[in-house]
């Protein structure tokens, strides 16, 4: 079968790996508009059940992902940085860049053709494909182009948030809530690699506007 995957993110690459493992005879190409190593965002989290599924599906890539991941123990929820509640549990986090590198290398090892800096402008260029997998992200150009055919429905969340990285190390999965004159702001953070933590800040839209963030530039905010 001739398969084309549009998008070399985790979904597109892992689909290609899985399809190759099920039939090495598949001719699979992954198309990515960005250059190798380009990614957006910081660490992503996962739990033991997903790791078990990865091991069952492809032990080799699962071992590489686990080796690149950070284990965090416990969760803490705090109010105004003071009153704390500790919750059991553990999980893993891995930065997107090494995750994509691991999956791209595994796909290449299985003879998947991964092509970077190749924008899929028109699906007609893949007319010889038996299957086209669209995995080019939340802002998928392909999904937008064929919205009527796919019956696409897009919804937007109400809360502004920003996904950051920090050199402050959070040993636990941490939630903290801070009250301002215009409402609550909160963050959650977790370790994602050696010396780096992922830090996500969120608030309601009324708080965002009330504090004037909607009128500030990046440096000011």
PDB file of C-alpha atoms in Angstrom, residues 12-209:
ATOM      1  CA  UNK A  12       2.150  11.383  11.765  1.00  0.00           C
ATOM      2  CA  UNK A  13       5.463   9.755  12.643  1.00  0.00           C
ATOM      3  CA  UNK A  14       3.992   7.225  15.051  1.00  0.00           C
ATOM      4  CA  UNK A  15       1.306   6.248  12.564  1.00  0.00           C
ATOM      5  CA  UNK A  16       4.017   5.665   9.963  1.00  0.00           C
ATOM      6  CA  UNK A  17       6.008   3.529  12.411  1.00  0.00           C
ATOM      7  CA  UNK A  18       2.940   1.494  13.363  1.00  0.00           C
ATOM      8  CA  UNK A  19       1.902   0.921   9.752  1.00  0.00           C
ATOM      9  CA  UNK A  20       5.413  -0.225   8.796  1.00  0.00           C
ATOM     10  CA  UNK A  21       5.573  -2.626  11.724  1.00  0.00           C
ATOM     11  CA  UNK A  22       2.319  -4.218  10.601  1.00  0.00           C
ATOM     12  CA  UNK A  23       3.415  -4.579   6.990  1.00  0.00           C
ATOM     13  CA  UNK A  24       7.002  -3.820   6.001  1.00  0.00           C
ATOM     14  CA  UNK A  25       5.864  -3.804   2.380  1.00  0.00           C
ATOM     15  CA  UNK A  26       3.950  -0.553   2.797  1.00  0.00           C
ATOM     16  CA  UNK A  27       5.520   2.338   0.875  1.00  0.00           C
ATOM     17  CA  UNK A  28       5.213   5.207   3.373  1.00  0.00           C
ATOM     18  CA  UNK A  29       6.202   8.856   2.973  1.00  0.00           C
ATOM     19  CA  UNK A  30       5.904  11.498   5.705  1.00  0.00           C
ATOM     20  CA  UNK A  31       5.717  15.112   4.489  1.00  0.00           C
ATOM     21  CA  UNK A  32       6.693  17.993   6.815  1.00  0.00           C
ATOM     22  CA  UNK A  33       6.751  21.698   5.907  1.00  0.00           C
ATOM     23  CA  UNK A  34       9.247  22.669   8.645  1.00  0.00           C
ATOM     24  CA  UNK A  35      12.966  21.803   8.735  1.00  0.00           C
ATOM     25  CA  UNK A  36      14.290  18.955  10.911  1.00  0.00           C
ATOM     26  CA  UNK A  37      14.381  19.846  14.593  1.00  0.00           C
ATOM     27  CA  UNK A  38      11.831  22.659  14.345  1.00  0.00           C
ATOM     28  CA  UNK A  39       9.167  22.376  17.012  1.00  0.00           C
ATOM     29  CA  UNK A  40       6.885  24.516  19.116  1.00  0.00           C
ATOM     30  CA  UNK A  41       6.216  24.033  22.785  1.00  0.00           C
ATOM     31  CA  UNK A  42       8.044  22.404  25.648  1.00  0.00           C
ATOM     32  CA  UNK A  43       7.455  19.202  27.562  1.00  0.00           C
ATOM     33  CA  UNK A  44       4.493  16.882  27.173  1.00  0.00           C
ATOM     34  CA  UNK A  45       3.313  14.578  29.945  1.00  0.00           C
ATOM     35  CA  UNK A  46       2.161  10.985  29.874  1.00  0.00           C
ATOM     36  CA  UNK A  47       1.423   8.205  32.325  1.00  0.00           C
ATOM     37  CA  UNK A  48       2.191   4.530  32.799  1.00  0.00           C
ATOM     38  CA  UNK A  49      -0.803   3.308  30.795  1.00  0.00           C
ATOM     39  CA  UNK A  50       0.422   5.100  27.665  1.00  0.00           C
ATOM     40  CA  UNK A  51       3.957   3.830  28.214  1.00  0.00           C
ATOM     41  CA  UNK A  52       2.577   0.285  28.434  1.00  0.00           C
ATOM     42  CA  UNK A  53       0.790   0.750  25.106  1.00  0.00           C
ATOM     43  CA  UNK A  54       3.949   2.128  23.493  1.00  0.00           C
ATOM     44  CA  UNK A  55       5.916  -0.902  24.686  1.00  0.00           C
ATOM     45  CA  UNK A  56       3.265  -3.278  23.350  1.00  0.00           C
ATOM     46  CA  UNK A  57       3.222  -1.556  19.972  1.00  0.00           C
ATOM     47  CA  UNK A  58       6.940  -0.886  19.448  1.00  0.00           C
ATOM     48  CA  UNK A  59       9.355  -1.705  22.229  1.00  0.00           C
ATOM     49  CA  UNK A  60      12.336  -0.069  20.527  1.00  0.00           C
ATOM     50  CA  UNK A  61      10.906   3.440  20.270  1.00  0.00           C
ATOM     51  CA  UNK A  62       9.239   3.059  23.694  1.00  0.00           C
ATOM     52  CA  UNK A  63      12.598   2.386  25.333  1.00  0.00           C
ATOM     53  CA  UNK A  64      14.113   5.447  23.661  1.00  0.00           C
ATOM     54  CA  UNK A  65      11.203   7.640  24.742  1.00  0.00           C
ATOM     55  CA  UNK A  66      11.385   6.387  28.328  1.00  0.00           C
ATOM     56  CA  UNK A  67      15.149   7.013  28.422  1.00  0.00           C
ATOM     57  CA  UNK A  68      14.614  10.606  27.243  1.00  0.00           C
ATOM     58  CA  UNK A  69      11.822  11.243  29.758  1.00  0.00           C
ATOM     59  CA  UNK A  70      11.821  12.713  33.245  1.00  0.00           C
ATOM     60  CA  UNK A  71       9.960  10.924  36.034  1.00  0.00           C
ATOM     61  CA  UNK A  72       8.073  13.198  38.416  1.00  0.00           C
ATOM     62  CA  UNK A  73       6.708  12.017  41.755  1.00  0.00           C
ATOM     63  CA  UNK A  74       3.685  13.470  43.544  1.00  0.00           C
ATOM     64  CA  UNK A  75       1.539  16.478  42.790  1.00  0.00           C
ATOM     65  CA  UNK A  76       1.120  19.632  44.837  1.00  0.00           C
ATOM     66  CA  UNK A  77      -1.729  22.144  44.694  1.00  0.00           C
ATOM     67  CA  UNK A  78      -1.153  25.481  46.399  1.00  0.00           C
ATOM     68  CA  UNK A  79      -3.118  28.668  46.957  1.00  0.00           C
ATOM     69  CA  UNK A  80      -1.246  31.962  46.818  1.00  0.00           C
ATOM     70  CA  UNK A  81       2.003  30.031  47.091  1.00  0.00           C
ATOM     71  CA  UNK A  82       1.298  29.067  50.711  1.00  0.00           C
ATOM     72  CA  UNK A  83      -1.515  26.643  51.529  1.00  0.00           C
ATOM     73  CA  UNK A  84      -0.491  23.346  49.996  1.00  0.00           C
ATOM     74  CA  UNK A  85      -2.148  19.996  49.446  1.00  0.00           C
ATOM     75  CA  UNK A  86      -0.032  17.043  48.346  1.00  0.00           C
ATOM     76  CA  UNK A  87      -1.501  14.364  46.116  1.00  0.00           C
ATOM     77  CA  UNK A  88       0.004  10.995  45.318  1.00  0.00           C
ATOM     78  CA  UNK A  89       0.783   9.667  41.889  1.00  0.00           C
ATOM     79  CA  UNK A  90       3.557   9.957  39.358  1.00  0.00           C
ATOM     80  CA  UNK A  91       4.058  10.496  35.665  1.00  0.00           C
ATOM     81  CA  UNK A  92       6.564  11.178  32.931  1.00  0.00           C
ATOM     82  CA  UNK A  93       7.389  14.169  30.786  1.00  0.00           C
ATOM     83  CA  UNK A  94       9.499  14.500  27.660  1.00  0.00           C
ATOM     84  CA  UNK A  95      10.454  17.528  25.625  1.00  0.00           C
ATOM     85  CA  UNK A  96       8.947  17.677  22.159  1.00  0.00           C
ATOM     86  CA  UNK A  97      12.300  18.095  20.374  1.00  0.00           C
ATOM     87  CA  UNK A  98      13.871  14.785  21.512  1.00  0.00           C
ATOM     88  CA  UNK A  99      10.502  13.040  21.164  1.00  0.00           C
ATOM     89  CA  UNK A 100      10.295  14.055  17.510  1.00  0.00           C
ATOM     90  CA  UNK A 101      13.932  13.131  16.943  1.00  0.00           C
ATOM     91  CA  UNK A 102      13.356   9.645  18.384  1.00  0.00           C
ATOM     92  CA  UNK A 103      10.245   9.029  16.289  1.00  0.00           C
ATOM     93  CA  UNK A 104      11.810  10.389  13.087  1.00  0.00           C
ATOM     94  CA  UNK A 105      14.883   8.193  13.542  1.00  0.00           C
ATOM     95  CA  UNK A 106      12.766   5.122  14.263  1.00  0.00           C
ATOM     96  CA  UNK A 107      10.642   5.773  11.178  1.00  0.00           C
ATOM     97  CA  UNK A 108      13.778   6.199   9.055  1.00  0.00           C
ATOM     98  CA  UNK A 109      15.228   2.959  10.467  1.00  0.00           C
ATOM     99  CA  UNK A 110      12.074   1.205   9.238  1.00  0.00           C
ATOM    100  CA  UNK A 111      12.570   2.683   5.738  1.00  0.00           C
ATOM    101  CA  UNK A 112       9.884   5.336   6.011  1.00  0.00           C
ATOM    102  CA  UNK A 113      10.722   8.258   3.711  1.00  0.00           C
ATOM    103  CA  UNK A 114      10.585  11.381   5.927  1.00  0.00           C
ATOM    104  CA  UNK A 115      10.751  14.581   3.846  1.00  0.00           C
ATOM    105  CA  UNK A 116      11.249  17.947   5.517  1.00  0.00           C
ATOM    106  CA  UNK A 117      10.663  21.457   4.137  1.00  0.00           C
ATOM    107  CA  UNK A 118       8.009  20.092   1.822  1.00  0.00           C
ATOM    108  CA  UNK A 119       4.646  21.829   2.081  1.00  0.00           C
ATOM    109  CA  UNK A 120       1.628  19.796   0.980  1.00  0.00           C
ATOM    110  CA  UNK A 121      -0.184  22.520  -0.949  1.00  0.00           C
ATOM    111  CA  UNK A 122      -2.412  20.276  -3.032  1.00  0.00           C
ATOM    112  CA  UNK A 123      -3.412  16.681  -2.363  1.00  0.00           C
ATOM    113  CA  UNK A 124      -3.444  16.038  -6.105  1.00  0.00           C
ATOM    114  CA  UNK A 125       0.342  15.613  -5.952  1.00  0.00           C
ATOM    115  CA  UNK A 126      -0.333  12.416  -4.001  1.00  0.00           C
ATOM    116  CA  UNK A 127      -2.783  11.002  -6.532  1.00  0.00           C
ATOM    117  CA  UNK A 128      -0.858   7.715  -6.550  1.00  0.00           C
ATOM    118  CA  UNK A 129      -1.427   7.192  -2.804  1.00  0.00           C
ATOM    119  CA  UNK A 130      -3.844   4.540  -1.588  1.00  0.00           C
ATOM    120  CA  UNK A 131      -4.170   6.341   1.756  1.00  0.00           C
ATOM    121  CA  UNK A 132      -3.470   9.924   2.841  1.00  0.00           C
ATOM    122  CA  UNK A 133      -3.193  10.571   6.579  1.00  0.00           C
ATOM    123  CA  UNK A 134      -3.674  14.209   7.602  1.00  0.00           C
ATOM    124  CA  UNK A 135      -1.692  14.873  10.795  1.00  0.00           C
ATOM    125  CA  UNK A 136      -0.533  18.462  10.406  1.00  0.00           C
ATOM    126  CA  UNK A 137      -1.700  19.820  13.739  1.00  0.00           C
ATOM    127  CA  UNK A 138      -4.444  21.899  15.290  1.00  0.00           C
ATOM    128  CA  UNK A 139      -4.110  24.572  12.600  1.00  0.00           C
ATOM    129  CA  UNK A 140      -4.102  22.010   9.798  1.00  0.00           C
ATOM    130  CA  UNK A 141      -4.040  23.719   6.420  1.00  0.00           C
ATOM    131  CA  UNK A 142      -5.326  20.538   4.812  1.00  0.00           C
ATOM    132  CA  UNK A 143      -8.272  20.322   7.180  1.00  0.00           C
ATOM    133  CA  UNK A 144      -9.067  23.990   6.521  1.00  0.00           C
ATOM    134  CA  UNK A 145      -8.846  23.489   2.770  1.00  0.00           C
ATOM    135  CA  UNK A 146     -11.207  20.515   2.844  1.00  0.00           C
ATOM    136  CA  UNK A 147     -13.382  21.641   5.756  1.00  0.00           C
ATOM    137  CA  UNK A 148     -16.632  21.070   3.868  1.00  0.00           C
ATOM    138  CA  UNK A 149     -15.668  17.588   2.692  1.00  0.00           C
ATOM    139  CA  UNK A 150     -14.439  16.565   6.163  1.00  0.00           C
ATOM    140  CA  UNK A 151     -17.324  18.209   8.006  1.00  0.00           C
ATOM    141  CA  UNK A 152     -14.776  20.031  10.137  1.00  0.00           C
ATOM    142  CA  UNK A 153     -15.999  21.809  13.254  1.00  0.00           C
ATOM    143  CA  UNK A 154     -13.495  23.970  15.133  1.00  0.00           C
ATOM    144  CA  UNK A 155     -14.101  25.301  18.626  1.00  0.00           C
ATOM    145  CA  UNK A 156     -11.967  27.708  20.634  1.00  0.00           C
ATOM    146  CA  UNK A 157     -11.421  27.622  24.379  1.00  0.00           C
ATOM    147  CA  UNK A 158     -12.271  30.704  26.399  1.00  0.00           C
ATOM    148  CA  UNK A 159      -9.183  31.036  28.592  1.00  0.00           C
ATOM    149  CA  UNK A 160      -5.967  32.681  27.352  1.00  0.00           C
ATOM    150  CA  UNK A 161      -2.868  30.689  28.271  1.00  0.00           C
ATOM    151  CA  UNK A 162       0.811  30.561  27.401  1.00  0.00           C
ATOM    152  CA  UNK A 163       3.137  27.548  27.245  1.00  0.00           C
ATOM    153  CA  UNK A 164       6.592  28.465  28.578  1.00  0.00           C
ATOM    154  CA  UNK A 165       9.846  26.890  29.650  1.00  0.00           C
ATOM    155  CA  UNK A 166      11.824  27.911  32.734  1.00  0.00           C
ATOM    156  CA  UNK A 167      15.177  27.067  34.287  1.00  0.00           C
ATOM    157  CA  UNK A 168      13.487  26.842  37.679  1.00  0.00           C
ATOM    158  CA  UNK A 169      13.209  23.137  38.382  1.00  0.00           C
ATOM    159  CA  UNK A 170       9.846  21.865  39.666  1.00  0.00           C
ATOM    160  CA  UNK A 171      10.384  18.405  41.154  1.00  0.00           C
ATOM    161  CA  UNK A 172       6.652  17.693  41.355  1.00  0.00           C
ATOM    162  CA  UNK A 173       3.679  18.350  39.105  1.00  0.00           C
ATOM    163  CA  UNK A 174       2.719  21.716  40.585  1.00  0.00           C
ATOM    164  CA  UNK A 175      -0.492  23.765  40.488  1.00  0.00           C
ATOM    165  CA  UNK A 176      -0.619  27.248  42.021  1.00  0.00           C
ATOM    166  CA  UNK A 177      -3.459  29.779  42.111  1.00  0.00           C
ATOM    167  CA  UNK A 178      -2.998  33.508  42.719  1.00  0.00           C
ATOM    168  CA  UNK A 179      -5.810  36.008  43.220  1.00  0.00           C
ATOM    169  CA  UNK A 180      -5.552  39.447  41.598  1.00  0.00           C
ATOM    170  CA  UNK A 181      -7.931  42.438  41.748  1.00  0.00           C
ATOM    171  CA  UNK A 182      -9.326  41.278  38.392  1.00  0.00           C
ATOM    172  CA  UNK A 183      -9.672  37.584  39.140  1.00  0.00           C
ATOM    173  CA  UNK A 184      -7.580  34.446  39.468  1.00  0.00           C
ATOM    174  CA  UNK A 185      -4.417  33.530  37.564  1.00  0.00           C
ATOM    175  CA  UNK A 186      -3.006  30.039  37.855  1.00  0.00           C
ATOM    176  CA  UNK A 187      -0.210  27.912  36.490  1.00  0.00           C
ATOM    177  CA  UNK A 188       0.813  24.316  36.327  1.00  0.00           C
ATOM    178  CA  UNK A 189       4.424  23.245  35.958  1.00  0.00           C
ATOM    179  CA  UNK A 190       6.425  20.047  35.770  1.00  0.00           C
ATOM    180  CA  UNK A 191      10.011  18.969  35.045  1.00  0.00           C
ATOM    181  CA  UNK A 192      10.539  18.160  31.380  1.00  0.00           C
ATOM    182  CA  UNK A 193      14.314  17.682  31.033  1.00  0.00           C
ATOM    183  CA  UNK A 194      17.504  18.180  32.997  1.00  0.00           C
ATOM    184  CA  UNK A 195      17.405  21.704  34.388  1.00  0.00           C
ATOM    185  CA  UNK A 196      14.268  22.750  32.492  1.00  0.00           C
ATOM    186  CA  UNK A 197      10.598  22.737  33.529  1.00  0.00           C
ATOM    187  CA  UNK A 198       7.475  23.360  31.502  1.00  0.00           C
ATOM    188  CA  UNK A 199       5.419  26.269  32.870  1.00  0.00           C
ATOM    189  CA  UNK A 200       1.866  26.970  31.643  1.00  0.00           C
ATOM    190  CA  UNK A 201       0.028  30.097  32.818  1.00  0.00           C
ATOM    191  CA  UNK A 202      -3.738  30.547  32.392  1.00  0.00           C
ATOM    192  CA  UNK A 203      -6.589  32.839  33.406  1.00  0.00           C
ATOM    193  CA  UNK A 204     -10.114  33.753  32.387  1.00  0.00           C
ATOM    194  CA  UNK A 205     -10.587  36.199  29.533  1.00  0.00           C
ATOM    195  CA  UNK A 206     -12.141  38.777  31.886  1.00  0.00           C
ATOM    196  CA  UNK A 207      -9.024  38.655  34.056  1.00  0.00           C
ATOM    197  CA  UNK A 208      -6.761  38.913  31.014  1.00  0.00           C
ATOM    198  CA  UNK A 209      -8.524  42.045  29.825  1.00  0.00           C
TER     199      UNK A 209
END
